[in-house]
Coordinates of C-alpha atoms in Angstrom, one line a residue:
M4 CA 101.0 112.4 72.7
T5 CA 98.2 110.1 71.4
K6 CA 96.8 107.3 73.5
K7 CA 98.2 104.7 71.1
K8 CA 101.7 106.1 71.2
E9 CA 101.6 106.3 75.0
T10 CA 100.5 102.6 75.1
I11 CA 103.4 101.6 72.9
I12 CA 105.9 103.4 75.1
N13 CA 104.4 101.8 78.2
V14 CA 104.7 98.3 76.7
A15 CA 108.3 99.1 75.6
L16 CA 109.2 100.1 79.1
I17 CA 107.7 96.9 80.6
V18 CA 109.6 94.8 78.0
G19 CA 112.8 96.7 78.8
L20 CA 112.3 96.2 82.5
L21 CA 111.9 92.4 82.1
L22 CA 115.0 92.4 79.9
V23 CA 117.0 94.2 82.5
L24 CA 115.8 91.7 85.2
Y25 CA 116.8 88.8 82.9
I26 CA 120.2 90.2 82.4
M27 CA 120.7 90.8 86.1
E28 CA 119.8 87.2 86.9
H29 CA 122.5 86.0 84.5
V30 CA 125.2 88.5 85.6
M31 CA 124.7 88.8 89.4
S32 CA 124.8 86.2 92.2
P33 CA 121.3 84.7 92.8
T34 CA 121.8 85.3 96.5
A35 CA 122.3 89.1 96.1
M36 CA 120.0 91.1 98.4
I37 CA 118.6 93.1 95.5
F38 CA 116.8 90.0 94.3
T39 CA 115.2 89.6 97.7
V40 CA 114.0 93.2 97.5
L41 CA 112.7 92.8 93.9
K42 CA 110.8 89.5 94.6
K43 CA 109.2 90.6 97.9
G44 CA 108.6 94.1 96.6
A45 CA 106.6 92.8 93.6
I46 CA 104.5 90.6 95.9
Y47 CA 103.8 93.4 98.4
A48 CA 103.0 95.8 95.5
L49 CA 100.1 93.5 94.4
V50 CA 98.6 93.2 97.9
A51 CA 99.1 96.9 98.6
V52 CA 97.2 97.8 95.3
S53 CA 94.5 95.3 96.3
M54 CA 94.1 97.0 99.7
N55 CA 94.2 100.4 98.0
L56 CA 91.3 99.4 95.8
L57 CA 89.2 98.9 98.9
N58 CA 90.6 101.6 101.3
G59 CA 91.6 104.3 98.8
F60 CA 89.2 104.0 95.9
T61 CA 86.1 102.7 97.6
G62 CA 86.6 104.2 101.1
L63 CA 86.1 101.0 103.0
F64 CA 88.5 100.7 105.9
S65 CA 89.4 97.0 106.0
L66 CA 92.2 95.3 108.0
G67 CA 91.6 91.7 106.9
Q68 CA 94.3 91.5 104.2
A69 CA 96.5 89.1 106.1
G70 CA 93.6 86.7 106.5
F71 CA 92.9 86.6 102.8
M72 CA 96.6 86.1 102.1
L73 CA 96.6 83.2 104.5
L74 CA 93.7 81.6 102.6
G75 CA 95.5 82.1 99.3
A76 CA 98.8 80.7 100.6
Y77 CA 97.2 77.5 102.0
T78 CA 95.1 76.9 99.0
Y79 CA 98.1 77.1 96.7
G80 CA 100.2 74.9 99.0
V81 CA 97.5 72.2 99.5
L82 CA 96.8 71.9 95.8
T83 CA 100.4 71.8 94.6
I84 CA 102.3 69.5 97.0
P85 CA 103.3 66.4 94.9
V86 CA 101.3 63.3 95.9
E87 CA 104.4 61.3 96.7
Q88 CA 105.6 64.1 99.1
R89 CA 102.3 64.3 101.0
I90 CA 103.0 61.5 103.4
N91 CA 106.2 63.3 104.5
V92 CA 104.5 66.7 104.8
Y93 CA 101.3 65.4 106.5
Q94 CA 103.2 62.9 108.6
Y95 CA 100.9 63.4 111.6
F96 CA 97.7 63.2 109.6
D97 CA 98.2 60.1 107.4
G98 CA 99.2 62.0 104.3
G99 CA 96.2 64.4 104.3
I100 CA 92.9 64.2 102.6
I101 CA 93.9 65.8 99.3
Q102 CA 95.6 63.3 97.1
F103 CA 96.0 65.1 93.8
T104 CA 97.9 68.1 92.4
V105 CA 97.0 70.9 90.0
P106 CA 99.3 73.1 87.8
V107 CA 100.8 76.2 89.3
A108 CA 98.7 78.6 87.2
V109 CA 95.5 76.8 88.2
A110 CA 96.5 76.8 91.9
L111 CA 97.2 80.6 91.8
V112 CA 93.7 81.3 90.4
A113 CA 92.2 78.9 92.9
A114 CA 94.0 80.8 95.7
G115 CA 92.3 84.0 94.6
I116 CA 88.9 82.3 94.2
V117 CA 88.9 80.7 97.7
A118 CA 89.8 84.1 99.2
A119 CA 87.1 85.8 97.2
V120 CA 84.4 83.3 98.3
F121 CA 85.3 83.8 101.9
A122 CA 85.3 87.6 101.4
Y123 CA 81.8 87.4 99.8
L124 CA 80.4 85.4 102.7
I125 CA 82.0 87.6 105.3
G126 CA 81.0 90.8 103.4
L127 CA 77.3 90.0 103.6
P128 CA 77.2 91.0 107.3
V129 CA 80.3 93.1 107.9
L130 CA 79.9 95.5 105.0
R131 CA 76.9 97.0 106.7
L132 CA 79.4 98.4 109.2
K133 CA 81.3 101.6 108.6
S134 CA 84.7 103.1 109.4
D135 CA 86.4 101.7 112.6
Y136 CA 83.7 99.1 113.1
L137 CA 84.4 97.5 109.7
A138 CA 88.2 97.6 110.4
I139 CA 87.7 95.8 113.7
A140 CA 85.4 93.2 112.2
T141 CA 87.8 92.4 109.3
L142 CA 90.8 92.4 111.7
G143 CA 88.9 89.9 113.9
F144 CA 88.2 87.7 110.9
A145 CA 91.9 87.6 110.0
E146 CA 92.8 86.6 113.6
I147 CA 90.1 84.0 113.8
I148 CA 91.0 82.4 110.5
R149 CA 94.7 82.3 111.6
A150 CA 93.7 80.4 114.8
V151 CA 91.3 78.0 113.0
F152 CA 94.0 77.0 110.4
Q153 CA 96.2 75.9 113.3
W154 CA 93.5 73.7 114.8
D155 CA 94.4 70.0 114.7
M156 CA 90.9 69.0 113.6
L157 CA 91.7 70.6 110.3
G158 CA 95.1 69.0 110.2
P159 CA 94.3 66.6 107.3
L160 CA 93.8 69.7 105.2
T161 CA 96.0 72.4 106.7
N162 CA 98.6 70.3 108.5
G163 CA 97.6 72.0 111.8
S164 CA 100.3 74.1 113.3
N165 CA 103.0 72.3 111.2
L166 CA 104.6 73.6 108.1
L167 CA 103.4 73.1 104.6
R168 CA 106.4 72.6 102.3
S169 CA 107.6 70.7 99.2
Y170 CA 105.3 72.7 96.9
P171 CA 106.6 74.4 93.7
T172 CA 108.4 77.7 94.2
F173 CA 109.9 80.2 91.8
K174 CA 113.6 80.9 91.3
S175 CA 113.4 83.7 88.8
V176 CA 112.5 87.3 89.8
I177 CA 110.6 87.6 86.5
F178 CA 107.8 85.3 87.7
P179 CA 106.4 87.5 90.5
F180 CA 106.8 90.6 88.4
V181 CA 104.8 89.1 85.6
V182 CA 102.0 87.7 87.8
S183 CA 101.8 90.9 89.9
G184 CA 102.0 93.1 86.8
I185 CA 99.0 91.2 85.1
C186 CA 96.9 91.4 88.3
I187 CA 97.7 95.1 88.8
A188 CA 96.8 95.8 85.2
V189 CA 93.4 94.1 85.7
I190 CA 92.8 96.2 88.9
M191 CA 93.6 99.4 87.0
M192 CA 91.2 98.5 84.2
L193 CA 88.5 97.9 86.9
I194 CA 89.3 101.3 88.5
N195 CA 89.0 103.1 85.1
S196 CA 85.7 101.3 84.3
T197 CA 82.2 102.4 85.2
Y198 CA 82.6 100.2 88.4
G199 CA 85.7 102.2 89.3
R200 CA 83.8 105.4 89.0
A201 CA 81.0 104.0 91.2
F202 CA 83.6 103.0 93.8
K203 CA 85.0 106.6 93.8
A204 CA 81.5 108.0 94.1
I205 CA 80.9 105.8 97.2
R206 CA 84.2 106.9 98.7
D207 CA 83.4 110.6 98.2
D208 CA 79.8 110.6 99.3
E209 CA 77.6 107.6 99.9
V210 CA 74.4 109.6 100.1
A211 CA 75.1 111.3 96.8
A212 CA 76.2 108.0 95.2
E213 CA 72.9 106.3 96.2
A214 CA 70.9 109.3 95.0
M215 CA 72.6 108.8 91.5
G216 CA 71.3 105.2 91.5
I217 CA 74.4 103.3 92.6
N218 CA 73.6 100.2 94.6
L219 CA 75.9 100.7 97.6
A220 CA 75.7 97.1 99.0
H221 CA 76.3 95.6 95.6
H222 CA 79.3 97.7 94.7
K223 CA 80.9 97.4 98.2
R224 CA 80.7 93.6 97.9
I225 CA 82.3 93.7 94.4
A226 CA 85.2 95.9 95.7
F227 CA 85.6 93.7 98.8
T228 CA 85.5 90.5 96.8
V229 CA 87.9 91.6 94.0
S230 CA 90.3 93.1 96.6
S231 CA 90.3 89.8 98.5
F232 CA 90.8 87.8 95.2
F233 CA 94.1 89.5 94.5
A234 CA 95.1 89.4 98.1
G235 CA 94.7 85.6 97.8
I236 CA 97.0 85.5 94.8
S237 CA 99.6 87.6 96.6
G238 CA 99.4 85.2 99.5
A239 CA 100.2 82.3 97.1
L240 CA 103.1 84.3 95.7
L241 CA 104.4 85.0 99.2
A242 CA 104.2 81.2 100.0
M243 CA 106.2 80.5 96.8
Y244 CA 108.8 83.1 97.9
Q245 CA 109.1 81.8 101.5
T246 CA 109.1 78.1 100.4
T247 CA 107.1 77.1 103.5
I248 CA 103.7 78.1 104.9
Q249 CA 102.6 78.4 108.5
A250 CA 99.5 80.2 109.8
S251 CA 101.5 82.0 112.5
M252 CA 103.2 84.0 109.7
F253 CA 100.1 85.9 108.8
K254 CA 99.7 88.1 111.9
S255 CA 97.9 91.4 112.1
A256 CA 101.4 93.1 111.9
M257 CA 101.4 92.0 108.2
T258 CA 98.2 93.9 107.6
Y259 CA 99.7 97.0 109.3
E260 CA 102.7 96.8 107.1
I261 CA 100.5 96.8 104.0
L262 CA 98.5 99.7 105.3
L263 CA 101.7 101.6 105.9
I264 CA 102.8 101.0 102.3
V265 CA 99.4 102.3 101.1
V266 CA 99.7 105.4 103.2
I267 CA 103.3 106.1 102.2
G268 CA 102.5 105.7 98.5
G269 CA 99.3 107.7 98.6
I270 CA 95.7 106.6 99.3
G271 CA 94.1 106.5 95.9
S272 CA 97.2 105.9 93.8
V273 CA 98.1 102.6 92.2
T274 CA 101.5 103.6 91.1
G275 CA 102.1 105.2 94.6
S276 CA 101.4 101.8 96.2
C277 CA 103.9 100.1 93.8
I278 CA 106.7 102.6 94.4
S279 CA 106.2 102.6 98.2
S280 CA 106.2 98.8 98.3
F281 CA 109.7 98.6 96.9
L282 CA 110.9 101.5 99.1
F283 CA 109.4 99.7 102.2
I284 CA 111.0 96.4 101.4
T285 CA 114.3 98.0 100.5
C286 CA 114.4 99.7 103.9
S287 CA 113.1 96.8 106.0
E288 CA 115.1 94.0 104.3
W289 CA 118.2 95.8 103.3
L290 CA 119.1 99.4 104.3
L291 CA 117.8 99.5 107.9
R292 CA 118.8 96.0 109.0
F293 CA 121.7 97.4 110.9
L294 CA 119.3 99.1 113.4
D295 CA 118.4 95.6 114.8
N296 CA 122.1 94.7 115.5
D297 CA 124.1 95.5 118.6
T298 CA 126.9 97.8 117.4
Y299 CA 130.2 98.6 119.1
I300 CA 132.7 101.2 118.1
G301 CA 135.7 100.0 120.0
D302 CA 134.5 99.4 123.5
F303 CA 131.6 101.9 123.1
H304 CA 128.2 100.3 122.7
V305 CA 126.0 102.4 120.4
P306 CA 122.8 103.1 122.3
L307 CA 119.3 102.1 121.0
L308 CA 120.7 99.8 118.2
R309 CA 119.2 96.4 119.2
S310 CA 116.6 93.9 118.1
G311 CA 113.3 95.7 117.4
F312 CA 114.6 99.2 117.0
R313 CA 113.9 99.1 113.3
K314 CA 110.2 98.9 114.1
V315 CA 110.6 102.1 116.2
V316 CA 112.1 103.9 113.3
F317 CA 109.2 102.8 111.0
S318 CA 106.7 104.0 113.6
I319 CA 108.4 107.4 113.6
I320 CA 108.4 107.5 109.8
I321 CA 104.6 106.8 109.7
M322 CA 104.0 109.5 112.3
I323 CA 106.0 112.1 110.2
I324 CA 104.1 111.1 107.1
V325 CA 100.7 111.4 108.7
L326 CA 101.5 114.8 110.3
F327 CA 103.4 116.4 107.4
F328 CA 102.9 114.4 104.2
R329 CA 99.3 113.2 104.4
Q330 CA 99.0 112.7 100.7
G331 CA 102.0 110.3 100.6
I332 CA 104.4 110.1 97.7
M333 CA 101.8 110.3 94.9
G334 CA 98.6 111.4 96.6
T335 CA 95.8 110.5 94.2
R336 CA 98.1 111.0 91.1
E337 CA 99.4 108.3 88.9
F338 CA 102.9 107.9 87.4
S339 CA 102.8 108.1 83.6
V340 CA 105.0 108.8 80.6
K341 CA 103.0 112.0 79.9
R342 CA 103.6 113.2 83.5
I343 CA 107.4 112.6 83.2
R344 CA 107.5 114.4 79.8
D345 CA 105.5 117.4 81.2
F346 CA 107.8 117.5 84.3
F347 CA 111.0 117.7 82.3
T348 CA 109.6 120.1 79.7
G349 CA 108.0 122.3 82.3
R350 CA 104.7 122.2 80.4
S351 CA 102.6 121.6 83.5
G352 CA 104.2 124.7 85.1
K353 CA 103.4 126.8 82.0
K354 CA 99.8 125.7 82.1
K355 CA 99.5 126.8 85.7
A356 CA 101.1 130.1 84.8
V357 CA 98.7 130.7 81.9
K358 CA 95.7 129.9 84.2
G359 CA 97.0 132.2 86.8
G360 CA 97.6 135.0 84.3
A361 CA 94.1 134.6 82.9
S362 CA 92.5 134.8 86.4
N363 CA 94.6 137.9 87.2
E364 CA 93.4 139.6 84.1

């Protein structure tokens, strides 16, 4: 199959998916749980891919994703609350200091830029660290930024510990799919570029990469900044989905959930992160909800089923994956039309047989 033909098929599949979503919205109830899964899954797919760019493709173990999502969410909310609504939102802070609004598209880009600027400044010192030390430093940043944004001294900008609300949200499931799809496509183009090959070289062996002339500090900053840019956009999308913003939402547990998604999908696979995002949201928001509910069969109380048991099940799942399925769903492979065709035609198996036969001879 030629590259051009494969591209046409991919575009047709994307258009078909959007058409299916459009039909679903006009046929099914807007409160159906599947729309919750699709909207939140699309948002988490973007932030998981952005984290995979850093952890999977560059080999930098960062745990600051929730902090950058917080920056993106607040930037979007602050810039898009209508002027006439600000006195009601910032009721304890005289209407706030921002007295203008920008279009949604501009606010989304601004959300990414603010997160990227913070990432660049933070990256100057912390990217000198490696492995667990980098993870602890970025996790500390996320916790600090969450506490600072609840500080009353920043109330005229962030509304302190109070909710931000009344900003534009999305009703259609198509919107997060389109925005996340465009961002993920940009990330994939970066991964397939010379910069992406440099990221992978750094991941595999920093000493060898530096010997080949790759500027380690420069490329690490690029990966960290770009990853944070798209995390900021995903934070803005999450704010639109939840209709309100509060700093206490962006806890370290959110970063752990994103890391779990990346591990399940396969560290080093973009499509793996996307698939596992929808699987994770489907389980957590839909299929496994019953685990948090007290259940009685007649007078018999089913043991263990109570609030928080769902988290225990997720913990067991991640332990099983780490022990027995370390490559995740996709490993380092990518989902493609060619791979599906080869799977159903058995062509990949034939190639392996031919290679095996040649080696035996």
